[in-house]
Amino acid sequence: MKYLPGYTLEEFRKDLENSGFEPYRADQVFNWLYKRGEEDFGAMTNLPKGLRQLLASRYTASSLSLIESIKAPDSEKFLFRTRDGQTVETVLIKERDHNTLCVSSQIGCAVGCRFCATAIDGLVRNLKTEEIVDQYLKVRKITSEDIRNVVFMGMGEPLANIKNVRKAVEILISRWGLDLSKRRVTISTSGLVSGIRKMAEDPLLREVNLAVSINSPFEEERSRLMPLMREGSLEELMEELKSFPLKPYRKITLEYVLLSGLNDTQDHAKALASLIGTSKKRFKVNLIPYNPVPDLPFARPSIKKILEFQRTLWDRGISTFVRFSKGIQTFGACGQLRASRSYAKISNQ
Ligand code: SAH
Ligand code: SF4
């Protein structure tokens, strides 16, 4: 079987041409799939019967099946099964005027951040393009929600799977695909310098938002927290970010998970401000109060501590926001549902 959401329009046109059909038929199929959310080839009534039969015998639009979903007033978490029996998490976050989908890019993660539930299993495998795109298609179908924002902040390190992530982004932002605005797609990375360089050189990837998890402004502490982040020093990372091609008024987000008694001191806030230095217009900081993971020895700082940290950055002219991510707050950070063996463990937290 071939997975349709893993194809670009051009590739699918070629495929159909090779089977003796006119290439514009590919545009029609994509229109059904992406604009109307129709996965069943039999229902694509403007296609000739022969093509519908060929599609049904060789292709499928679906690579994920829903295992369970957990609903909260402002968000919903989905656990999907892949064809090879793995599990993938996706979170829909409902904000006042829009919805954001938090997608996974890998099963597990090799970076091994000490505080992260996804790191517990190590890396199982990369997600395929169709498995990334299908997270969007499935959640849209299940919820009937209009989803305009996509963030790669679920399980995995997107830049360690850059080829499949790039193609998924192409499908998300192309007219013939899901037609999202480039400005509404965000790739969050733990800071792979070579990956960020590839993004900078890629006309498609450099147009989407870049968020980078800093988590500590001190080299040694950072490598303790994010142990397999061996690539490049913090200084090299900041250099790379300071030269990243940015359109006017666009900013790179620096993400900072606040861990009580660990990286939440005034010294940390000041050192973070120094890392940014004079490039204040280029960056904004998102402070993410830690969401405790069972069995991991970290806690969320008090509100007072969080606001003091924010204040220190504001006082130095740095746009800083506290992101009590709704999905994260309700369900635990991405990776937690998969990591827990049972539904009950999560709902009792
Ligand atoms: N691997 C990428 C993207 C996925 S993690 C990255 O690290 O950026 C997305 C964000 O969630 C990161 O900033 C990460 O530091 C943060 N995060 C991970 N576990 C968390 C937890 N338990 N509580 C709060 N934030 C967490
Ligand atoms: Fe991987 Fe990101 Fe979790 Fe670190 S925080 S282990 S990079 S998913």
XYZ file of C-alpha atoms and ligand atoms in Angstrom:
383
model
C 0.000 0.000 0.000
C 1.080 3.531 -0.741
C 0.270 6.299 1.730
C -1.212 9.314 0.027
C -0.415 11.946 2.694
C 3.265 11.152 2.109
C 3.127 12.490 -1.463
C 3.649 15.948 -2.866
C 1.271 16.897 -5.650
C 4.038 16.612 -8.204
C 4.959 13.100 -7.091
C 1.349 11.975 -7.150
C 0.759 13.462 -10.606
C 3.714 11.445 -11.897
C 2.428 8.304 -10.218
C -0.970 8.647 -11.883
C 0.576 9.480 -15.227
C 2.647 6.302 -15.029
C -0.583 4.376 -14.514
C -2.128 5.945 -17.617
C -4.245 8.680 -16.040
C -4.118 12.380 -16.695
C -2.042 14.256 -14.123
C -4.852 16.691 -13.217
C -6.647 13.755 -11.605
C -4.076 14.037 -8.823
C -5.258 17.590 -8.149
C -8.814 16.305 -7.839
C -7.841 13.565 -5.408
C -5.871 16.032 -3.259
C -8.805 18.388 -3.289
C -11.004 15.644 -1.844
C -8.458 14.613 0.728
C -7.132 17.948 1.958
C -9.976 20.388 1.335
C -12.923 18.129 2.033
C -11.316 15.580 4.345
C -12.579 12.650 2.275
C -10.440 9.538 2.729
C -12.668 7.116 0.871
C -11.739 6.905 -2.811
C -15.152 5.421 -3.596
C -16.773 8.705 -2.530
C -14.678 10.816 -4.913
C -17.515 11.082 -7.384
C -15.847 13.195 -10.056
C -13.204 10.521 -10.726
C -13.636 7.832 -13.371
C -14.506 4.434 -11.961
C -11.266 2.880 -13.240
C -9.235 5.422 -11.304
C -11.268 4.939 -8.139
C -10.610 1.217 -8.378
C -6.912 1.709 -8.966
C -6.669 4.085 -6.015
C -8.515 1.714 -3.712
C -6.283 -1.191 -4.690
C -2.936 0.609 -4.408
C -3.313 3.533 -2.030
C -4.638 4.469 1.347
C -5.043 7.893 2.910
C -4.778 6.570 6.423
C -1.674 5.538 8.341
C -2.934 6.081 11.898
C -5.877 4.736 13.859
C -7.288 6.283 17.010
C -6.692 4.378 20.237
C -8.192 6.908 22.637
C -8.798 10.571 23.172
C -9.058 12.514 26.406
C -11.084 15.679 26.485
C -10.675 18.751 28.662
C -12.550 22.053 28.301
C -9.737 23.737 26.419
C -7.840 20.879 24.854
C -8.012 17.318 23.707
C -5.294 14.724 23.577
C -5.222 11.877 21.058
C -3.299 8.642 21.142
C -2.917 6.977 17.737
C -1.633 3.598 16.668
C 0.703 3.363 13.690
C 0.595 0.484 11.207
C 3.513 -1.184 12.978
C 1.809 -1.030 16.371
C 3.617 1.985 17.829
C 1.799 4.850 19.540
C 1.836 8.547 18.688
C 0.462 11.499 20.658
C -1.169 14.622 19.313
C -2.770 17.468 21.286
C -5.378 19.936 20.076
C -5.240 23.165 22.060
C -8.278 25.409 21.858
C -7.546 29.066 22.288
C -9.996 31.943 22.267
C -9.949 32.628 18.554
C -8.024 29.725 17.082
C -6.937 26.109 17.493
C -3.382 24.843 17.627
C -2.338 21.290 16.900
C 0.754 19.990 18.683
C 2.166 17.194 16.502
C 4.829 14.555 17.097
C 7.769 14.072 14.738
C 9.327 10.920 16.200
C 8.376 7.986 18.406
C 10.501 8.632 21.473
C 13.525 10.907 21.246
C 17.287 10.467 21.324
C 18.140 13.774 22.990
C 17.407 12.362 26.427
C 16.365 15.507 28.302
C 16.262 14.521 31.963
C 12.914 16.205 32.623
C 11.033 14.952 29.553
C 8.652 11.982 29.421
C 9.387 11.367 25.739
C 13.041 10.722 26.530
C 12.269 7.742 28.755
C 12.149 5.175 25.930
C 14.970 6.693 23.909
C 14.385 6.921 20.182
C 12.137 4.214 18.763
C 11.920 5.566 15.206
C 11.273 8.585 13.030
C 7.714 9.250 11.988
C 7.074 9.103 8.263
C 5.725 12.115 6.417
C 2.284 10.537 6.122
C 2.186 9.812 9.853
C 2.858 13.475 10.602
C 0.276 14.761 8.102
C -2.261 12.145 9.192
C -2.171 13.501 12.779
C -3.669 16.687 11.323
C -6.150 14.918 9.052
C -7.366 12.574 11.785
C -7.811 15.252 14.464
C -9.620 17.509 12.006
C -11.927 14.672 11.045
C -12.605 13.527 14.604
C -13.265 16.997 16.005
C -14.592 18.851 12.921
C -12.501 21.783 14.134
C -10.828 24.315 11.901
C -7.128 24.023 12.710
C -4.895 26.830 11.458
C -1.827 26.472 13.674
C 0.576 23.569 13.873
C 3.484 23.309 16.305
C 6.090 20.535 16.215
C 6.217 20.311 20.002
C 4.931 16.815 20.531
C 7.130 13.762 20.855
C 10.544 13.869 19.254
C 13.193 16.176 17.874
C 11.906 17.445 14.506
C 15.315 18.439 13.160
C 16.613 14.911 13.753
C 13.935 13.839 11.254
C 14.281 16.846 9.005
C 13.590 15.132 5.686
C 10.166 13.810 6.662
C 9.339 16.921 8.675
C 10.221 19.134 5.700
C 7.910 17.222 3.408
C 5.122 17.308 5.998
C 5.588 21.082 6.289
C 5.396 21.355 2.491
C 2.067 19.509 2.539
C 0.810 21.627 5.462
C 1.549 24.958 3.794
C 0.987 24.278 0.091
C -2.095 25.530 -1.723
C -2.705 22.005 -3.017
C -2.312 20.596 0.504
C -3.657 21.875 3.794
C -2.966 25.465 2.800
C -1.913 26.743 6.236
C -0.066 30.013 6.531
C 3.703 29.590 6.905
C 3.520 31.937 9.843
C 1.290 29.522 11.666
C 3.649 26.564 11.565
C 6.342 26.302 14.255
C 9.249 23.914 14.505
C 10.558 23.512 18.054
C 14.069 22.112 18.368
C 16.374 21.260 21.222
C 18.999 23.162 19.254
C 20.608 20.895 16.652
C 22.978 23.400 15.052
C 23.370 21.488 11.782
C 19.589 21.172 11.506
C 19.074 24.886 12.140
C 21.642 25.621 9.441
C 19.722 23.385 7.052
C 16.541 25.272 7.931
C 18.299 28.578 7.257
C 19.388 27.410 3.815
C 16.018 25.962 2.869
C 13.631 28.454 1.232
C 10.631 26.576 2.604
C 11.785 25.796 6.144
C 13.246 29.213 6.853
C 9.821 30.758 6.391
C 8.181 28.844 9.224
C 8.600 29.819 12.879
C 11.608 28.577 14.745
C 11.509 27.868 18.482
C 14.621 26.688 20.304
C 14.687 25.060 23.737
C 17.441 26.701 25.765
C 16.481 25.502 29.266
C 19.732 26.689 30.825
C 22.048 29.570 29.910
C 25.008 27.667 31.360
C 26.836 25.245 29.098
C 27.614 22.614 31.670
C 24.182 22.619 33.262
C 22.507 22.561 29.866
C 24.440 19.502 28.796
C 23.497 17.818 32.046
C 19.810 18.545 31.460
C 19.921 17.709 27.752
C 22.714 15.117 27.748
C 22.670 13.910 24.179
C 22.586 17.409 22.810
C 26.222 16.938 21.907
C 26.155 18.959 18.802
C 27.662 22.412 19.153
C 28.141 24.600 22.194
C 25.555 27.049 23.455
C 27.711 29.821 22.043
C 27.692 28.255 18.572
C 23.958 27.776 18.843
C 23.408 31.447 19.691
C 25.733 32.514 16.864
C 23.717 30.419 14.445
C 20.460 31.928 15.714
C 21.816 35.462 15.497
C 22.590 34.955 11.813
C 19.414 33.006 10.955
C 17.623 34.734 8.049
C 14.540 36.425 9.529
C 11.916 38.520 7.795
C 11.279 41.965 9.321
C 9.262 41.837 12.555
C 9.664 38.087 12.852
C 11.248 36.627 15.961
C 12.881 33.393 17.039
C 11.316 31.957 20.200
C 13.630 30.807 22.961
C 11.868 28.220 25.097
C 12.838 27.818 28.703
C 11.338 25.110 30.898
C 11.373 26.379 34.483
C 12.495 23.721 36.977
C 12.176 24.594 40.647
C 15.459 25.239 42.456
C 17.420 24.305 39.380
C 17.294 26.800 36.539
C 14.890 29.378 37.990
C 17.304 31.691 39.832
C 18.012 35.341 39.142
C 21.510 34.355 37.981
C 19.908 32.174 35.334
C 17.582 34.947 34.198
C 20.463 37.426 33.947
C 22.674 34.934 32.106
C 19.833 34.214 29.688
C 19.528 37.943 29.032
C 23.296 38.108 28.392
C 23.056 35.262 25.869
C 20.540 37.342 23.943
C 22.779 40.390 24.354
C 21.938 43.187 21.968
C 19.747 41.012 19.701
C 16.605 41.829 21.676
C 14.469 42.428 18.617
C 15.383 39.049 17.164
C 14.201 36.902 20.073
C 11.295 36.416 22.396
C 11.343 34.129 25.399
C 8.630 31.640 26.314
C 8.885 30.468 29.895
C 7.260 27.055 30.324
C 6.531 26.197 33.968
C 7.494 22.546 34.333
C 4.790 19.956 34.241
C 5.848 17.182 36.622
C 6.410 13.737 35.146
C 5.838 10.782 37.501
C 9.104 9.343 38.829
C 11.220 12.266 37.619
C 12.795 14.464 40.307
C 11.731 17.890 39.044
C 9.052 20.348 40.150
C 7.405 23.521 38.937
C 8.558 26.747 40.627
C 6.107 28.937 42.553
C 4.204 31.598 40.648
C 6.227 34.233 42.492
C 9.493 32.725 41.262
C 8.159 32.439 37.710
C 7.068 36.085 37.652
C 10.381 37.262 39.125
C 12.217 35.425 36.375
C 9.992 37.019 33.765
C 10.436 40.464 35.345
C 14.236 40.255 35.150
C 14.035 39.620 31.423
C 11.409 42.339 30.844
C 13.563 44.808 32.764
C 16.308 44.112 30.256
C 14.004 44.794 27.336
C 13.315 41.196 26.342
C 9.758 40.170 25.358
C 9.009 37.316 27.722
C 5.831 35.300 28.090
C 4.781 32.617 30.505
C 3.230 29.771 28.581
C 0.981 27.743 30.760
C 0.321 25.552 27.778
C -3.212 24.300 28.172
C -2.540 20.932 26.649
C 0.507 20.511 28.796
C -1.280 21.627 31.924
C -4.235 19.364 31.472
C -2.623 16.217 30.260
C 1.023 16.432 31.034
C 3.649 17.269 28.495
C 3.683 15.368 25.248
C 5.056 11.902 25.655
C 3.392 11.402 28.982
C 0.321 9.624 27.703
C 2.395 7.236 25.692
C 4.803 6.758 28.589
C 2.068 5.897 31.033
C 0.846 2.369 30.620
C -2.724 3.126 31.495
C -5.243 5.831 30.961
C -6.020 5.899 34.681
C -2.528 6.933 35.598
C -2.875 10.118 33.579
C -6.406 10.979 34.571
C -5.592 10.597 38.259
C -2.690 13.014 38.208
N 12.204 18.166 20.915
C 11.760 19.486 20.703
C 10.267 19.615 20.593
C 9.422 18.804 21.527
S 9.525 19.246 23.252
C 12.299 20.409 21.783
O 12.871 19.925 22.766
O 12.188 21.609 21.603
C 8.670 20.801 23.268
C 8.955 21.640 24.494
O 8.406 21.010 25.670
C 10.445 21.851 24.769
O 10.724 23.205 25.000
C 10.671 21.026 26.023
O 11.750 21.551 26.767
C 9.331 21.137 26.724
N 9.043 20.107 27.715
C 9.387 18.808 27.680
N 8.941 18.165 28.798
C 8.280 19.092 29.536
C 7.582 19.057 30.784
N 7.465 17.941 31.477
N 7.029 20.215 31.219
C 7.126 21.359 30.512
N 7.753 21.445 29.329
C 8.335 20.324 28.846
Fe 13.448 15.199 22.964
Fe 12.453 17.679 23.185
Fe 11.934 15.786 25.059
Fe 14.362 16.802 24.858
S 12.486 17.934 25.406
S 13.875 14.626 25.065
S 14.575 17.108 22.679
S 11.287 15.754 22.940
